[in-house]
CSV table of C-alpha atoms and ligand atoms in Angstrom, one decimal:
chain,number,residue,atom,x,y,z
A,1,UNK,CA,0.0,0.0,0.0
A,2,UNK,CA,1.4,3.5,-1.0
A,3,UNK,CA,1.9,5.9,1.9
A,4,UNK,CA,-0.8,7.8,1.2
A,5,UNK,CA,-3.5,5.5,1.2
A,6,UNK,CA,-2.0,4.3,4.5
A,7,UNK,CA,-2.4,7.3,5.8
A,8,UNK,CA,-5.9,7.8,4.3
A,9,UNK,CA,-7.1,4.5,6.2
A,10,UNK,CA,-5.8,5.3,9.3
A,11,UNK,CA,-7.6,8.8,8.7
A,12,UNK,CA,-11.0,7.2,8.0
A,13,UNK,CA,-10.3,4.5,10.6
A,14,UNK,CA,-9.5,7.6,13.3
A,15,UNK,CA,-13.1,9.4,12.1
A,16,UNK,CA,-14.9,6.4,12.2
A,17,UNK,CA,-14.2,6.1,16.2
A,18,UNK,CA,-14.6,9.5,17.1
A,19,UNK,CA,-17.8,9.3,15.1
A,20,UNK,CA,-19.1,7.3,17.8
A,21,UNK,CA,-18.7,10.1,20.4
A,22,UNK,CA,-20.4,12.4,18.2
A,23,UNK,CA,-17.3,14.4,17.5
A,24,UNK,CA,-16.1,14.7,13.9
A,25,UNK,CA,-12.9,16.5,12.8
A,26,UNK,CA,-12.8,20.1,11.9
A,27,UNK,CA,-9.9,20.4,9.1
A,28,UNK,CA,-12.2,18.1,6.9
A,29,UNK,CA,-14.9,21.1,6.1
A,30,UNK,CA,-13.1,23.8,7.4
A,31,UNK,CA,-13.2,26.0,3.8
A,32,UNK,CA,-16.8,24.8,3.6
A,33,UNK,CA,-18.1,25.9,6.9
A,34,UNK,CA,-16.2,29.2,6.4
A,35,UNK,CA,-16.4,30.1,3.0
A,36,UNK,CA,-14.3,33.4,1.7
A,37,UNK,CA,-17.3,34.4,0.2
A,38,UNK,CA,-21.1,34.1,0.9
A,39,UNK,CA,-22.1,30.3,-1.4
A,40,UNK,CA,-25.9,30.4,-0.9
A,41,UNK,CA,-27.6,26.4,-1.3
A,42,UNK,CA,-30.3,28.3,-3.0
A,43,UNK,CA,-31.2,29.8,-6.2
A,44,UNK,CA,-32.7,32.3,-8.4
A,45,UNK,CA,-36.1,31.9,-9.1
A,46,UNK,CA,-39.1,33.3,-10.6
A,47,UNK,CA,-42.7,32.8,-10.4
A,48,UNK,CA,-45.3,34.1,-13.1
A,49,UNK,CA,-48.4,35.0,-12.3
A,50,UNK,CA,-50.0,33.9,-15.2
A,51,UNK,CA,-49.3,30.7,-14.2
A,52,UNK,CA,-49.5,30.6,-10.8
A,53,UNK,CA,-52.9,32.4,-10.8
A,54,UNK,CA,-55.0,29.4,-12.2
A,55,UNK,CA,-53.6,26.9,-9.4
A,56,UNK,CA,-54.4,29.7,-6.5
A,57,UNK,CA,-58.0,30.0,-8.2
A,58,UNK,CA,-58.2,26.2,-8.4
A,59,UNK,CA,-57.0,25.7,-4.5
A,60,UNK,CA,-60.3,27.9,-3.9
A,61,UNK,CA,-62.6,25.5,-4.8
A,62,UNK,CA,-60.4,22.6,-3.3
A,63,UNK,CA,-60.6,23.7,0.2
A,64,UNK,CA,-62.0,26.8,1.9
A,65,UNK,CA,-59.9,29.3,4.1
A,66,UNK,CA,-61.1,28.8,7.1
A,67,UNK,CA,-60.7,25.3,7.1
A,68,UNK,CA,-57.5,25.6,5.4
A,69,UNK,CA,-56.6,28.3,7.9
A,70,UNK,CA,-54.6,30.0,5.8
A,71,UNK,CA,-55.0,29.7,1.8
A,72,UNK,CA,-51.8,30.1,0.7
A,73,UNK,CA,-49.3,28.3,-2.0
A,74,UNK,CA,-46.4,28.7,-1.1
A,75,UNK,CA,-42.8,30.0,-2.8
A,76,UNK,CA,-40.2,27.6,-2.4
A,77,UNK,CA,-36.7,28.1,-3.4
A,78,UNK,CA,-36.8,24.9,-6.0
A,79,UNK,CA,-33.2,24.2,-4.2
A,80,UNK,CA,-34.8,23.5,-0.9
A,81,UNK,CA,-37.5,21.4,-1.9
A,82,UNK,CA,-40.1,20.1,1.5
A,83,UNK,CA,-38.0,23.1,3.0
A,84,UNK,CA,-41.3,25.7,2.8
A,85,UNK,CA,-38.5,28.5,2.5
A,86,UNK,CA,-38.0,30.8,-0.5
A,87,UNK,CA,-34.6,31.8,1.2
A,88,UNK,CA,-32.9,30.0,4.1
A,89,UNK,CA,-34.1,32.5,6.5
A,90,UNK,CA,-37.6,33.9,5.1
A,91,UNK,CA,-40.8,32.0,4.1
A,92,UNK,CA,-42.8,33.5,1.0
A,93,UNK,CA,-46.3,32.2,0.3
A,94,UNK,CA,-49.4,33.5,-2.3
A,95,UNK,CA,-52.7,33.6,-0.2
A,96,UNK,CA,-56.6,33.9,-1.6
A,97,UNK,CA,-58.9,34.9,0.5
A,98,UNK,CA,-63.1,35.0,-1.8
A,99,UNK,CA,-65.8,36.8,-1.3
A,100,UNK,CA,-67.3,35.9,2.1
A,101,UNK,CA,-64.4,34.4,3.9
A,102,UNK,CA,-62.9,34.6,7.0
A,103,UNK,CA,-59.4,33.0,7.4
A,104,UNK,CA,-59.7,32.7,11.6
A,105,UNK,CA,-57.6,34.9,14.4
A,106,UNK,CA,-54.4,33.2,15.4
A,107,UNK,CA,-51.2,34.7,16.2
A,108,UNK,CA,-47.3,33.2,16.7
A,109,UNK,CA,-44.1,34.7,17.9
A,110,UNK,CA,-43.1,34.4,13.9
A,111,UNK,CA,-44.0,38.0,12.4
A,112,UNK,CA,-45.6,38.4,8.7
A,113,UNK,CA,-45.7,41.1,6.1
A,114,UNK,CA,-48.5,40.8,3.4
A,115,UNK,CA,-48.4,43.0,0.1
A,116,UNK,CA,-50.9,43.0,-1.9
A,117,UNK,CA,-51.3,41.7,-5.5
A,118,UNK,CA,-54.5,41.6,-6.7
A,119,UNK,CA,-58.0,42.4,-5.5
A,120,UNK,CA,-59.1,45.2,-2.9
A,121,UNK,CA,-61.5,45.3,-0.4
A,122,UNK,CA,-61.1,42.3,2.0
A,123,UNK,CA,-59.5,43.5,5.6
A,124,UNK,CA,-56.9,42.4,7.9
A,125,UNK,CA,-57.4,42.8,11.9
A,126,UNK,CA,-54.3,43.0,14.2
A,127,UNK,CA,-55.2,43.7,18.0
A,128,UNK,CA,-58.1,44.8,17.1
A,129,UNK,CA,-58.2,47.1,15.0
A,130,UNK,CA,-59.2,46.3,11.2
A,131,UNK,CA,-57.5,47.9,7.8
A,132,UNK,CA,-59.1,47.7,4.5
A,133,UNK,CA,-56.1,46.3,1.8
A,134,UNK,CA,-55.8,47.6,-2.0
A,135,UNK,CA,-53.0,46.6,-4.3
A,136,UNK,CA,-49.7,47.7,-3.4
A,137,UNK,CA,-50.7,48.1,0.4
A,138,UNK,CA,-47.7,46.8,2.8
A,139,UNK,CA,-49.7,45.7,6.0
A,140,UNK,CA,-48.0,44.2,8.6
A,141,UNK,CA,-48.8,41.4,11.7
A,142,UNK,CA,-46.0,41.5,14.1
A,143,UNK,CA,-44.5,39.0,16.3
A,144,UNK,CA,-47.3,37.6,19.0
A,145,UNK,CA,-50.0,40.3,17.5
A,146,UNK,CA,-53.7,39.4,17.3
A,147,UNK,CA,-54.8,38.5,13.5
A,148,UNK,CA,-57.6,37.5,11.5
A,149,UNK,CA,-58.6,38.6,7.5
A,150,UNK,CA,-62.2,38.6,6.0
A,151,UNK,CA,-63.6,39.5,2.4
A,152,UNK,CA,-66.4,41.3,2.2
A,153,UNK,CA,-65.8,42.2,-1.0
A,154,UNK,CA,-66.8,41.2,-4.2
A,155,UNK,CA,-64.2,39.9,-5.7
A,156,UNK,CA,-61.0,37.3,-4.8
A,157,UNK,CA,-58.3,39.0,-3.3
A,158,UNK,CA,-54.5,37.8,-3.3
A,159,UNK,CA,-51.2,38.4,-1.3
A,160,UNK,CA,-47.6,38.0,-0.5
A,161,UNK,CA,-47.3,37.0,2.8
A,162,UNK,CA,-43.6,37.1,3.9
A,163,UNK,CA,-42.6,35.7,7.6
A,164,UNK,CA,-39.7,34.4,9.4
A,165,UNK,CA,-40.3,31.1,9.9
A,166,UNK,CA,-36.8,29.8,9.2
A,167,UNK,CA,-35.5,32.3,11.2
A,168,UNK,CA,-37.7,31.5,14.1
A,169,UNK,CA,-37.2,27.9,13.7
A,170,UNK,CA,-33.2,28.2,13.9
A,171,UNK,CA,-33.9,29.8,17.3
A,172,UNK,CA,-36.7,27.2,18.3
A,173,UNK,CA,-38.8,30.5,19.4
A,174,UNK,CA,-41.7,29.1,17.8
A,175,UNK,CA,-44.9,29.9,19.9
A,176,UNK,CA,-48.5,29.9,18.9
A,177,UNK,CA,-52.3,29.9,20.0
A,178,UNK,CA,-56.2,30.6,18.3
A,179,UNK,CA,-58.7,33.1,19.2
A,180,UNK,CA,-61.0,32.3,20.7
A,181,UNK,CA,-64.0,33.3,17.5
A,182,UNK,CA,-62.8,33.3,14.3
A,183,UNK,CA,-63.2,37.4,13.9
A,184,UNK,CA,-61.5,39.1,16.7
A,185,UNK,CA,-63.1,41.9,18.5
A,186,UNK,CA,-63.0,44.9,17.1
A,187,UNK,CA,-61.6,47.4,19.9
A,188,UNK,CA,-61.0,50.4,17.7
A,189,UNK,CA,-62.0,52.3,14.6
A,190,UNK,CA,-60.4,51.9,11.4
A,191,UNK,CA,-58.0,54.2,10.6
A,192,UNK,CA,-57.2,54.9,14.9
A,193,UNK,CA,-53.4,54.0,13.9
A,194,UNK,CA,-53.1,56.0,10.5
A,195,UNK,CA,-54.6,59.0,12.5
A,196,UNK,CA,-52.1,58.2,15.9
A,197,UNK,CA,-48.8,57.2,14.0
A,198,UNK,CA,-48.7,57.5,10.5
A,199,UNK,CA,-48.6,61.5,9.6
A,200,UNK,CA,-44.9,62.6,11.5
A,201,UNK,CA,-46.4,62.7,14.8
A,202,UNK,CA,-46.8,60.6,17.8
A,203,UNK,CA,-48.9,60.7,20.4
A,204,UNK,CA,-47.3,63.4,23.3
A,205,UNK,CA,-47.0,60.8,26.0
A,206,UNK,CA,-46.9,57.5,23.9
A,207,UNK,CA,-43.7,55.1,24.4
A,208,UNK,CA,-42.7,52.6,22.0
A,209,UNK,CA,-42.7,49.4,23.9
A,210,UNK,CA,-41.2,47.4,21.1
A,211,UNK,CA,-39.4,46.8,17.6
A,212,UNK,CA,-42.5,46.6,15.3
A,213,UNK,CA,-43.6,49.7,13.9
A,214,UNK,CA,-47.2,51.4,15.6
A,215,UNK,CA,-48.5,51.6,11.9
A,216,UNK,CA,-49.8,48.5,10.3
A,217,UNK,CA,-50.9,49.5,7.0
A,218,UNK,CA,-48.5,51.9,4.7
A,219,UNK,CA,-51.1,52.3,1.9
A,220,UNK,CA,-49.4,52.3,-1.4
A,221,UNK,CA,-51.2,55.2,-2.7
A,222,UNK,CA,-49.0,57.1,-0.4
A,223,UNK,CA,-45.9,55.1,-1.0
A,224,UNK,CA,-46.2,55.9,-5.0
A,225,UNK,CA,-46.6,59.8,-4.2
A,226,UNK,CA,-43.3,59.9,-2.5
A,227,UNK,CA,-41.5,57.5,-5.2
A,228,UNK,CA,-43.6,59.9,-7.7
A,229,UNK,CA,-41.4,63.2,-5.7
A,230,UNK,CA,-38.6,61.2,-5.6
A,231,UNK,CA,-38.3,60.6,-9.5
A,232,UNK,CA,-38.8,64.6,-10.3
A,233,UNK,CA,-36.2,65.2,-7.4
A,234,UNK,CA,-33.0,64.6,-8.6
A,235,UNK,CA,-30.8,61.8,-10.8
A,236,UNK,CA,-31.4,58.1,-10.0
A,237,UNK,CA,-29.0,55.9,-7.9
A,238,UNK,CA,-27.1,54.0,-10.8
A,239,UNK,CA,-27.4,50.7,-8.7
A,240,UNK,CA,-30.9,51.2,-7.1
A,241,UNK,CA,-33.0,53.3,-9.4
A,242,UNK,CA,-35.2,55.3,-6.9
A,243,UNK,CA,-35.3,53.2,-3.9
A,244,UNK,CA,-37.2,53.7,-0.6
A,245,UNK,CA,-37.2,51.6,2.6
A,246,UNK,CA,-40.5,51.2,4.8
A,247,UNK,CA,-39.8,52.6,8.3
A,248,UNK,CA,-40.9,52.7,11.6
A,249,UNK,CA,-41.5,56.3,12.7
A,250,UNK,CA,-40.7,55.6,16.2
A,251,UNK,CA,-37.0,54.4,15.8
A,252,UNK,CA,-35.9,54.7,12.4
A,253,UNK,CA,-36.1,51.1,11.9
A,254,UNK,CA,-37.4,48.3,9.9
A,255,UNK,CA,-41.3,48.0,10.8
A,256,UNK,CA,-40.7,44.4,11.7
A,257,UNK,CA,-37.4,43.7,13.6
A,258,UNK,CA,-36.9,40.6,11.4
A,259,UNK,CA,-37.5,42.2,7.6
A,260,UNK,CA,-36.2,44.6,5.4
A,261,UNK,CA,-39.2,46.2,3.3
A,262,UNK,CA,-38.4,48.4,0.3
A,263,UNK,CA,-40.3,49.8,-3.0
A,264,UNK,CA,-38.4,51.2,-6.2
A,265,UNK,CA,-39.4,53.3,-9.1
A,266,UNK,CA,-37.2,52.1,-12.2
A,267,UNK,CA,-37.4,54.7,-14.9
A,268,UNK,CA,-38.3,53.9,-18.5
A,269,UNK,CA,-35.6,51.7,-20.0
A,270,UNK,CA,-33.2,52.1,-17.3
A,271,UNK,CA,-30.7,49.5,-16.6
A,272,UNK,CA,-29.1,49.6,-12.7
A,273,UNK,CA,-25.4,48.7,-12.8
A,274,UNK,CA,-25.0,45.2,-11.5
A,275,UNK,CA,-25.4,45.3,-7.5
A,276,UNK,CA,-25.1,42.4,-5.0
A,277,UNK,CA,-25.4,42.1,-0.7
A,278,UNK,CA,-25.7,39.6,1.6
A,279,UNK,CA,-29.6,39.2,2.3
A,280,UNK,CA,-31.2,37.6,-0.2
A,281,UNK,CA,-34.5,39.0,-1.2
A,282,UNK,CA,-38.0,38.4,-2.5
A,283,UNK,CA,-39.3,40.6,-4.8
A,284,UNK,CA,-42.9,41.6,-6.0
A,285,UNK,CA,-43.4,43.3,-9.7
A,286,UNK,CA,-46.1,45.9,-8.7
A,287,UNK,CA,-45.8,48.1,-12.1
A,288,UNK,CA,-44.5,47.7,-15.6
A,289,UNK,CA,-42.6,45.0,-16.9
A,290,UNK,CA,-38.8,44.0,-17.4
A,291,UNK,CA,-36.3,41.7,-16.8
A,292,UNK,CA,-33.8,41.1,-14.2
A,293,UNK,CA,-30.5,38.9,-14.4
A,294,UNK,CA,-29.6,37.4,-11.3
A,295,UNK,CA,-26.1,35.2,-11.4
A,296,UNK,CA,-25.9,33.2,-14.5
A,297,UNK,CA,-30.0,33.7,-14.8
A,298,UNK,CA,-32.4,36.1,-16.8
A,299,UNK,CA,-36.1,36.5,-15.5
A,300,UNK,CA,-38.3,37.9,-17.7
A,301,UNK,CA,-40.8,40.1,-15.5
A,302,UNK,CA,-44.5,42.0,-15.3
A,303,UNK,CA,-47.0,42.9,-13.0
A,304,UNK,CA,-47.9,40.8,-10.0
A,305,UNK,CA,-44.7,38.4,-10.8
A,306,UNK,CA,-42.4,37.0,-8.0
A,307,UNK,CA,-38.7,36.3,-8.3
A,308,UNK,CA,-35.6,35.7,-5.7
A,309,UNK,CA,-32.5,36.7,-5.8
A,310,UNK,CA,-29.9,34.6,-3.4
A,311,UNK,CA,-27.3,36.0,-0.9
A,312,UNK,CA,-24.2,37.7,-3.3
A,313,UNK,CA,-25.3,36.5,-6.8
A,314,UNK,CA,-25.2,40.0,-8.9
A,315,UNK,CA,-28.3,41.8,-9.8
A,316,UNK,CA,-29.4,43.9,-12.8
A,317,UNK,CA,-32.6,45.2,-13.1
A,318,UNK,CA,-33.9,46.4,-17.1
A,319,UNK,CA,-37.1,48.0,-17.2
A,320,UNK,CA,-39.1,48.3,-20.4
A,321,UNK,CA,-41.7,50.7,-19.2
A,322,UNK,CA,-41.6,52.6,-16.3
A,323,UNK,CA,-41.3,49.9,-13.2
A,324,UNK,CA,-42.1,49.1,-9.7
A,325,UNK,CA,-40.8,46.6,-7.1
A,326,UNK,CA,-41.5,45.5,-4.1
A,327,UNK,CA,-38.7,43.5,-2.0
A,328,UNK,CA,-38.2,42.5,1.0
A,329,UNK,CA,-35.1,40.4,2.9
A,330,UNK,CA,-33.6,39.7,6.1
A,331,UNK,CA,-31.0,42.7,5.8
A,332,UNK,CA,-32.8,44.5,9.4
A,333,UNK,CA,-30.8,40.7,11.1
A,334,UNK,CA,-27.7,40.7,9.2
A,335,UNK,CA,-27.5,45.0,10.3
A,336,UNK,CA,-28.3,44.1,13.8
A,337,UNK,CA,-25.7,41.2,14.0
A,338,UNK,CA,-23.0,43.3,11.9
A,339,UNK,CA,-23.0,41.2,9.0
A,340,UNK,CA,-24.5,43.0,6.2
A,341,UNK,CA,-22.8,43.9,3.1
A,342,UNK,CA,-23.0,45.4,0.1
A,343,UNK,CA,-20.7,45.3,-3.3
A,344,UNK,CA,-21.7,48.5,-5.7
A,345,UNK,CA,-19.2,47.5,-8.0
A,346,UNK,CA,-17.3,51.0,-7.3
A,347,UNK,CA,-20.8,53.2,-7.9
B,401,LIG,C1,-50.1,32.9,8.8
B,401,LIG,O1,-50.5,33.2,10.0
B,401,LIG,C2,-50.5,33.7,7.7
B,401,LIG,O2,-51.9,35.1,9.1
B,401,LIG,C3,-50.1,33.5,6.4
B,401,LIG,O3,-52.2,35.2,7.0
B,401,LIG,C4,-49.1,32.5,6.2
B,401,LIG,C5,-47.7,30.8,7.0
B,401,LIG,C6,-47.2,30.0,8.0
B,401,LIG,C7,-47.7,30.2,9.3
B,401,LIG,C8,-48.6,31.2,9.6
B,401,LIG,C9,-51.6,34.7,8.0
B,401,LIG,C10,-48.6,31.7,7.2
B,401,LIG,C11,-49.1,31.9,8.5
């Protein structure tokens, strides 16, 4: 036997008995476990709406939402298949709620965003106090919050819901209960945290008592007027286009502690120069159409489409007509934990 394979034997044979007090020997996956630059087990992908919209319709006459709970179809990364998980850290799902329907109060320490695709009308409660959801709305249900939806209007309606189950799961934080009636009470007018939180004022003698944002609906109407402002301000960011992140008034920070929300005006036919950063992020075509190339892949893109772009890979965004995109990651973590980072390519 050559020396090598001697050695390689006595290795193996070495592993082999350590294996059996769970220990296993670190120079083996060293360069795996600490790569010199991020290598994501996930992919690129892209979801079109005109394909995905006949199989959301079609799970409405399979089962209803209450007794499904929650309607939803979920987005998973095609490289983590049975994973649920559209990244390794965020879960990404298309709900329907019809006409009539009440998908029943729960809540869980995991928190959820919803943006909203198609339809308008239906409502979402969160401790108690309901919103009425139109296309583009960002509504949010933080961690451990009260939440129930209901249509009562007259057509389907259909959302992004984006929550941190993987996240939660890695911590085993996981907590969760029902209401008691499937619609919770309703303890306070619509629009009572619009009017408290929402116009660049507080309250005099109110005290944020956590992360999550006081405002749980930022109504797109008003998130398209200051994209709208933004555009007729000045020059576009070469890598960004005109970008805006969704903020909680109180602090300055994300609405929901565990995601990053953003919205971005791409001008007619503009190209952003290739981008990349650490969080890997969902996004939501809410205007116009395009195409995006992420890595070694090009998505072809319109409205109401979904596509991911993984941890590092490099992004360029083309729009044909004037665009919009929603996006959301787990950059708020990675900023908290000192681990974000960006590559502009020099811009
Ligand atoms: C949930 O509570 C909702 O409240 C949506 O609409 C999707 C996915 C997993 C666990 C809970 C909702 C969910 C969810």
């Amino acid at each position: 036997m050559s020396q090598s394979a001697t050695r390689n034997n006595a290795r193996r044979d070495f592993y082999e008995r350590i294996g059996g007090l769970s220990m296993a020997p670190l120079w083996e996956s060293l360069h795996q476990l600490v790569p010199p630059q991020p290598a994501p087990k996930y992919q690129a992908a892209h979801w079109d709406y005109d394909k995905v919209r006949p199989y959301l319709m079609e799970s409405g006459s399979l089962i209803t939402a209450k007794e499904a709970v929650r309607r939803v179809l979920i987005l998973e990364n095609p490289a983590m298949q049975g994973s649920a998980c559209i990244t390794p850290s965020l879960y990404a799902g298309l709900q329907l709620i019809l006409p009539g329907e009440v998908a029943p109060s729960h809540r869980h320490t995991q928190s959820a965003l919803r943006f909203i695709v198609e339809g308008e009308g239906a409502y979402t409660a969160v401790d108690g106090e309901r919103t009425i959801m139109h296309e583009g709305d960002f509504v949010i249900t933080p961690t451990w919050t009260w939440h129930d939806h209901g249509n009562e209007s007259k057509q389907p309606m259909v959302w992004l819901d984006g929550l941190d189950i993987p996240l939660v799961a890695m911590f085993n934080a996981g907590f969760a209960e029902n209401g008691e009636s499937d619609e919770q009470a309703v303890t306070a007018p619509e629009g009572t945290s619009d009017a408290k939180y929402a116009s660049g004022l507080l309250p005099v003698d109110w005290k944020p008592s956590r992360q999550t944002s006081p405002i749980f609906n930022y109504p797109y109407a008003r998130t398209r007027e200051a994209l709208a402002g933004l555009a007729k301000a000045g020059a576009p960011d070469p890598c960004h286009g005109y970008k805006l992140r969704y903020v909680n008034p109180a602090s300055g920070g994300a609405p929901i502690a565990t995601m990053g929300t953003f919205m971005q005006l791409l001008p007619k036919g503009f190209t952003t120069a290739p981008y990349r950063c650490t969080d890997g992020t969902v996004f939501s075509v809410v205007e116009g159409s395009g195409e995006s190339v992420i890595g070694d892949k090009i998505f072809r893109w319109k409205k109401r489409d979904h596509f991911v772009a993984p941890s590092w890979a490099k992004v360029e965004h083309r729009a044909d007509d004037e665009a919009v995109l929603f996006s959301f990651s787990d950059r708020p973590v990675q900023e908290k934990l000192d681990l974000w980072r960006e590559d502009r390519g020099g811009r």
